[in-house]
């Protein structure tokens, strides 16, 4: 079922969902299941599965020689989506990237989604390759998520890359896109970024999922500004419980977000990472309760491997 239909059917009740990251290739799926199992208690209508683009790896070839190879270390997004759908009878949402993919490859992936009964997609540009400063689209690929959204939307109405195919079945996808309550790092201003977000909605996006944030006011302001410029699709907040001291540096560096002083101070007082985990849980519970009062359609968690903290938060909030 489409995410937008899940939201409609919930009649104003906030739904619970989460995102998982595929394991590195060579590692089995068992650990992923161990982390998903407990969260099924909250009856998520859908689970997101991220996609990682290709990266350079360096292999030692003896005599001090290194060989540079390009590979995807976490392939298998569609396989994992399909496995989860079968095991848990829940919708899955693969993340589809511009970076590293041609339009043809994207079309084949979307056709596979149709066969697998996957009718929700989060369409993203992806970041620059590791070691490169700026995002470069693949030859024959898309430059912006809005172009990818258009391809997914068009294919849903039978417009394939080579031409039109008439069909009696509904092949349309429900398309999610990323939103940034603290602005995307490359956008010259918040207003510019919001206008680009609007472009994604005009191209066919049905809902928005936000980057993680730790200060709800940033989300409230973002929603207000989005509504003011005519973005009227559901906006789903993404929440990540802070879990180790390293997150104080890592989260701003990777996700280009700020942490509130009060949270930083609480984390700095912690003696162990277990203490930090508890601070993260407490913070996320308070954030979640306030977001539910605000009236959000879905509360979406970034699980990043471990789900024990999300389980504790969910039990307090749902
Ligand atoms: P876009 O919407 O294309 O925006 C990129 C930049 O270009 C922005 O600064 C925007 O303002 C600007 N822009 C957009 N459209 C135009 C236009 N038409 N003309 C000019 N400027 C424009 N990354 C992964 O690799 N894998 C994942 O699975 C993944 N999942 C994510 C899930 C969520 C919810 C979020 C928030 C992010 C996720 N990311 C993921 C990270 C994402 O790929 C990066 O943040 C990336 O840098 C931007 O992607 P985007 O889709 O927002 O890009």
Coordinates of C-alpha atoms and ligand atoms in Angstrom, one line a residue:
X1 CA 0.0 0.0 0.0
X2 CA 1.2 3.5 -0.6
X3 CA 2.5 5.6 2.3
X4 CA 0.0 8.3 1.6
X5 CA -2.8 5.7 1.9
X6 CA -1.4 4.5 5.2
X7 CA -1.5 8.1 6.4
X8 CA -5.1 8.6 5.2
X9 CA -6.2 5.3 6.8
X10 CA -4.7 6.3 10.1
X11 CA -7.3 9.1 10.5
X12 CA -5.0 11.5 12.2
X13 CA -3.2 8.9 14.4
X14 CA 0.6 9.2 14.2
X15 CA 2.2 6.1 12.7
X16 CA 5.6 4.6 13.6
X17 CA 8.3 3.9 11.0
X18 CA 12.0 3.4 10.8
X19 CA 15.0 3.3 8.4
X20 CA 17.5 0.5 8.2
X21 CA 20.9 0.3 6.4
X22 CA 21.8 -2.8 4.5
X23 CA 24.7 -4.8 5.9
X24 CA 28.1 -4.8 4.2
X25 CA 28.3 -7.3 1.4
X26 CA 29.3 -10.7 2.8
X27 CA 27.5 -10.2 6.1
X28 CA 24.2 -12.1 6.4
X29 CA 20.8 -10.6 7.1
X30 CA 20.3 -12.2 10.5
X31 CA 21.5 -9.2 12.5
X32 CA 19.2 -7.0 10.6
X33 CA 16.2 -9.2 11.5
X34 CA 17.3 -9.1 15.2
X35 CA 17.0 -5.4 15.2
X36 CA 13.8 -5.3 13.2
X37 CA 12.0 -8.0 15.3
X38 CA 11.5 -5.9 18.5
X39 CA 10.3 -2.8 16.6
X40 CA 7.4 -4.8 15.0
X41 CA 5.6 -4.3 18.3
X42 CA 4.7 -0.8 17.1
X43 CA 3.2 -2.1 13.9
X44 CA 5.2 0.0 11.4
X45 CA 3.2 0.3 8.2
X46 CA 6.5 0.7 6.3
X47 CA 10.3 0.3 6.7
X48 CA 12.8 2.4 4.7
X49 CA 16.0 0.7 3.3
X50 CA 18.8 3.0 2.4
X51 CA 21.0 2.7 -0.6
X52 CA 24.8 3.5 -0.7
X53 CA 26.5 4.6 -3.8
X54 CA 29.8 3.2 -5.1
X55 CA 33.1 4.1 -3.4
X56 CA 36.8 3.8 -4.0
X57 CA 38.6 1.1 -2.0
X58 CA 42.3 0.5 -2.0
X59 CA 43.8 -3.0 -2.1
X60 CA 47.4 -3.9 -1.1
X61 CA 49.1 -5.7 -4.0
X62 CA 52.5 -6.2 -2.4
X63 CA 55.8 -4.3 -2.9
X64 CA 54.0 -1.2 -1.5
X65 CA 51.7 -1.2 -4.5
X66 CA 48.1 -0.3 -4.0
X67 CA 45.3 -0.9 -6.4
X68 CA 42.3 1.4 -6.5
X69 CA 39.0 -0.3 -7.1
X70 CA 35.5 1.1 -7.3
X71 CA 32.7 -1.0 -5.7
X72 CA 29.4 -0.7 -3.7
X73 CA 30.0 -2.1 -0.2
X74 CA 26.4 -2.2 0.7
X75 CA 24.4 -3.4 -2.3
X76 CA 21.2 -5.4 -2.0
X77 CA 18.6 -2.7 -1.1
X78 CA 15.9 -4.3 -3.3
X79 CA 16.7 -7.8 -2.1
X80 CA 16.5 -6.7 1.5
X81 CA 13.2 -4.8 0.8
X82 CA 11.7 -7.9 -0.7
X83 CA 13.0 -10.2 2.1
X84 CA 11.5 -7.9 4.8
X85 CA 8.2 -7.7 2.9
X86 CA 7.9 -11.4 2.8
X87 CA 9.0 -12.0 6.4
X88 CA 7.1 -9.3 8.2
X89 CA 4.2 -8.5 5.7
X90 CA 5.1 -4.8 5.9
X91 CA 5.6 -2.3 3.1
X92 CA 9.2 -1.4 2.4
X93 CA 10.6 1.8 0.8
X94 CA 13.9 1.5 -1.1
X95 CA 15.9 4.7 -1.3
X96 CA 16.8 5.3 -5.0
X97 CA 19.7 7.6 -5.8
X98 CA 20.8 9.7 -8.8
X99 CA 24.5 9.3 -7.9
X100 CA 26.1 6.2 -9.4
X101 CA 23.1 5.2 -11.5
X102 CA 22.2 5.9 -15.1
X103 CA 18.5 6.6 -16.1
X104 CA 18.4 3.2 -17.8
X105 CA 19.6 1.4 -14.6
X106 CA 17.0 3.3 -12.6
X107 CA 14.3 2.2 -15.0
X108 CA 15.3 -1.4 -14.6
X109 CA 15.3 -1.1 -10.9
X110 CA 11.8 0.5 -10.9
X111 CA 10.5 -2.3 -13.1
X112 CA 11.9 -4.8 -10.6
X113 CA 10.0 -2.9 -7.8
X114 CA 6.8 -3.4 -9.7
X115 CA 7.3 -7.2 -9.9
X116 CA 8.2 -7.2 -6.2
X117 CA 5.1 -5.3 -5.1
X118 CA 7.1 -2.3 -4.0
X119 CA 5.1 0.8 -4.7
X120 CA 6.9 3.4 -2.5
X121 CA 10.2 4.9 -3.3
X122 CA 12.3 7.6 -1.6
X123 CA 14.0 9.5 -4.4
X124 CA 17.4 11.1 -3.5
X125 CA 20.3 12.7 -5.3
X126 CA 22.9 11.1 -3.0
X127 CA 26.1 12.8 -1.9
X128 CA 29.4 13.3 -3.7
X129 CA 31.6 10.2 -3.8
X130 CA 34.0 9.9 -0.8
X131 CA 37.1 11.9 -1.6
X132 CA 35.3 14.2 -4.1
X133 CA 34.2 17.7 -3.2
X134 CA 31.1 18.1 -5.3
X135 CA 28.4 15.8 -6.5
X136 CA 28.8 14.7 -10.1
X137 CA 26.0 12.9 -11.8
X138 CA 26.8 9.7 -13.6
X139 CA 27.1 9.9 -17.4
X140 CA 23.4 9.4 -18.4
X141 CA 22.2 9.9 -14.8
X142 CA 20.3 12.6 -13.0
X143 CA 21.7 15.8 -11.5
X144 CA 19.0 16.5 -9.0
X145 CA 16.5 14.5 -7.1
X146 CA 13.7 16.5 -8.8
X147 CA 14.8 14.9 -12.2
X148 CA 14.7 11.4 -10.6
X149 CA 11.2 12.2 -9.1
X150 CA 10.0 13.1 -12.6
X151 CA 11.4 9.8 -14.1
X152 CA 9.7 7.8 -11.4
X153 CA 6.4 9.7 -11.8
X154 CA 6.5 9.4 -15.6
X155 CA 7.2 5.7 -15.5
X156 CA 4.2 5.3 -13.2
X157 CA 2.0 6.7 -16.0
X158 CA 3.6 4.5 -18.7
X159 CA 6.2 7.0 -19.9
X160 CA 9.3 4.8 -20.2
X161 CA 12.7 6.1 -21.5
X162 CA 12.1 4.7 -24.9
X163 CA 8.4 5.7 -25.2
X164 CA 4.9 5.1 -24.0
X165 CA 3.5 1.7 -22.9
X166 CA -0.3 1.5 -22.2
X167 CA -1.2 -0.7 -19.2
X168 CA -4.4 -1.7 -17.4
X169 CA -2.6 -2.0 -14.1
X170 CA -1.7 0.9 -11.7
X171 CA 2.1 1.0 -11.9
X172 CA 2.4 4.4 -10.1
X173 CA 4.7 4.9 -7.2
X174 CA 4.2 6.9 -4.1
X175 CA 7.3 9.1 -4.0
X176 CA 9.1 10.5 -0.9
X177 CA 11.8 13.1 -1.0
X178 CA 14.2 14.5 1.5
X179 CA 13.7 17.8 3.3
X180 CA 16.1 19.7 5.5
X181 CA 14.9 21.7 8.5
X182 CA 18.4 23.1 8.9
X183 CA 18.9 23.6 5.1
X184 CA 20.8 21.4 2.8
X185 CA 24.5 22.1 3.1
X186 CA 24.9 23.2 -0.5
X187 CA 21.9 25.4 -0.7
X188 CA 22.8 29.1 -0.6
X189 CA 19.8 29.9 1.7
X190 CA 16.8 28.3 3.4
X191 CA 14.4 30.0 1.1
X192 CA 16.3 28.7 -2.0
X193 CA 16.3 25.1 -0.5
X194 CA 12.6 25.3 0.1
X195 CA 12.0 26.4 -3.5
X196 CA 14.0 23.4 -4.6
X197 CA 11.9 21.2 -2.3
X198 CA 8.8 22.6 -3.9
X199 CA 10.2 21.7 -7.3
X200 CA 10.4 18.1 -6.1
X201 CA 6.8 18.1 -5.1
X202 CA 5.8 19.7 -8.4
X203 CA 7.7 17.0 -10.2
X204 CA 5.5 14.4 -8.5
X205 CA 6.7 13.8 -4.9
X206 CA 3.9 12.7 -2.6
X207 CA 5.5 13.2 0.8
X208 CA 8.7 14.6 2.5
X209 CA 10.9 12.9 5.1
X210 CA 13.2 15.2 7.0
X211 CA 16.9 15.0 7.8
X212 CA 17.4 14.3 11.5
X213 CA 17.1 17.3 13.9
X214 CA 17.4 17.6 17.6
X215 CA 15.6 20.9 18.1
X216 CA 11.9 20.6 17.3
X217 CA 11.6 24.4 16.8
X218 CA 13.6 23.9 13.6
X219 CA 11.1 21.4 12.3
X220 CA 8.1 23.6 13.3
X221 CA 9.6 26.5 11.4
X222 CA 10.4 24.3 8.4
X223 CA 6.9 23.1 8.2
X224 CA 5.5 26.6 8.5
X225 CA 7.8 28.0 5.8
X226 CA 7.0 25.0 3.5
X227 CA 3.3 25.5 3.9
X228 CA 3.7 29.2 3.3
X229 CA 5.2 28.6 -0.2
X230 CA 2.5 26.1 -1.1
X231 CA 4.1 22.7 -0.2
X232 CA 1.0 20.8 0.9
X233 CA 2.2 17.1 1.0
X234 CA 2.7 15.3 4.4
X235 CA 6.0 16.1 6.1
X236 CA 7.4 13.3 8.2
X237 CA 10.0 14.2 10.8
X238 CA 13.1 11.9 11.1
X239 CA 14.5 11.3 14.6
X240 CA 17.8 9.9 15.6
X241 CA 18.6 9.1 19.3
X242 CA 22.1 10.2 20.1
X243 CA 24.0 7.1 21.3
X244 CA 27.7 7.7 21.8
X245 CA 30.0 10.7 22.6
X246 CA 31.4 10.6 19.1
X247 CA 28.0 11.6 17.8
X248 CA 28.7 15.1 19.1
X249 CA 31.3 15.5 16.2
X250 CA 30.1 12.8 13.8
X251 CA 26.4 13.9 13.4
X252 CA 27.2 17.6 12.5
X253 CA 30.0 16.5 10.2
X254 CA 28.0 13.8 8.3
X255 CA 24.5 15.2 8.4
X256 CA 25.3 19.0 8.5
X257 CA 23.1 19.7 11.5
X258 CA 23.4 21.5 14.8
X259 CA 23.0 20.1 18.3
X260 CA 21.3 22.1 21.0
X261 CA 23.6 23.3 23.9
X262 CA 21.4 21.6 26.5
X263 CA 21.9 18.2 24.8
X264 CA 25.6 18.8 24.3
X265 CA 26.0 19.6 28.0
X266 CA 24.0 16.5 29.1
X267 CA 26.2 14.3 26.8
X268 CA 29.4 15.9 28.1
X269 CA 28.4 15.1 31.7
X270 CA 28.2 11.3 30.8
X271 CA 30.9 9.0 32.1
X272 CA 30.2 6.1 29.8
X273 CA 28.5 5.6 26.4
X274 CA 25.7 3.7 28.2
X275 CA 25.0 7.0 30.0
X276 CA 25.0 8.8 26.6
X277 CA 22.6 6.2 25.3
X278 CA 20.2 7.0 28.2
X279 CA 20.5 10.7 27.6
X280 CA 19.7 10.1 23.9
X281 CA 16.7 8.1 24.7
X282 CA 15.4 10.7 27.2
X283 CA 15.9 13.5 24.6
X284 CA 14.2 11.6 21.8
X285 CA 11.2 10.7 24.1
X286 CA 10.7 14.4 24.8
X287 CA 11.2 15.4 21.2
X288 CA 8.8 12.7 20.1
X289 CA 6.0 13.6 22.5
X290 CA 6.2 17.2 21.4
X291 CA 6.1 16.2 17.8
X292 CA 3.1 14.0 18.3
X293 CA 1.3 17.0 20.0
X294 CA 2.1 19.1 17.0
X295 CA 0.3 16.6 14.9
X296 CA 2.7 14.7 12.7
X297 CA 1.5 11.9 10.3
X298 CA 4.4 9.5 11.0
X299 CA 7.3 9.5 13.4
X300 CA 10.3 8.1 11.5
X301 CA 13.4 6.8 13.3
X302 CA 16.9 6.4 12.0
X303 CA 17.9 3.1 13.5
X304 CA 21.5 2.9 12.1
X305 CA 22.0 -0.7 13.2
X306 CA 20.8 -0.9 16.8
X307 CA 17.2 -0.7 17.8
X308 CA 17.2 -1.2 21.6
X309 CA 17.0 2.6 22.2
X310 CA 14.2 3.0 19.7
X311 CA 12.3 0.2 21.4
X312 CA 12.5 2.1 24.7
X313 CA 11.4 5.4 23.0
X314 CA 8.6 3.7 21.2
X315 CA 7.2 2.2 24.4
X316 CA 7.1 5.7 26.1
X317 CA 5.6 7.4 23.1
X318 CA 3.2 4.9 21.4
Ligands
LIG1 P1 18.4 17.4 -4.1 O1 17.0 17.6 -3.7 O2 18.7 17.2 -5.5 O3 19.1 18.7 -3.6 C1 20.6 18.8 -3.6 C2 21.0 20.3 -3.6 O4 20.7 20.9 -4.8 C3 20.3 21.1 -2.5 O5 21.2 22.0 -2.0 C4 19.2 21.8 -3.3 O6 18.8 23.0 -2.7 C5 19.8 21.9 -4.7 N1 18.8 21.7 -5.8 C6 17.9 20.7 -5.8 N2 17.2 20.8 -7.0 C7 17.8 21.8 -7.7 C8 17.6 22.3 -9.0 N3 16.6 21.8 -9.8 N4 18.3 23.3 -9.4 C9 19.3 23.8 -8.6 N5 19.6 23.4 -7.4 C10 18.8 22.3 -6.9 N6 22.0 9.4 0.9 C11 22.3 8.2 0.4 O7 23.4 8.1 -0.2 N7 21.5 7.1 0.6 C12 20.4 7.2 1.2 O8 19.7 6.1 1.4 C13 19.9 8.4 1.8 N8 18.8 8.5 2.4 C14 18.4 9.8 2.9 C15 17.1 9.9 3.5 C16 16.7 11.1 4.0 C17 15.4 11.2 4.7 C18 17.6 12.3 3.9 C19 17.1 13.6 4.4 C20 18.8 12.1 3.2 C21 19.2 10.9 2.7 N9 20.4 10.8 2.1 C22 20.8 9.5 1.6 C23 21.3 11.9 1.9 C24 21.1 12.7 0.6 O9 21.4 11.9 -0.5 C25 22.0 13.9 0.6 O10 21.5 14.8 1.6 C26 22.2 14.7 -0.7 O11 23.3 15.6 -0.5 C27 21.0 15.5 -1.2 O12 20.0 14.7 -1.6 P2 18.6 15.3 -2.1 O13 17.8 14.2 -2.6 O14 18.1 16.1 -1.0 O15 19.1 16.3 -3.3

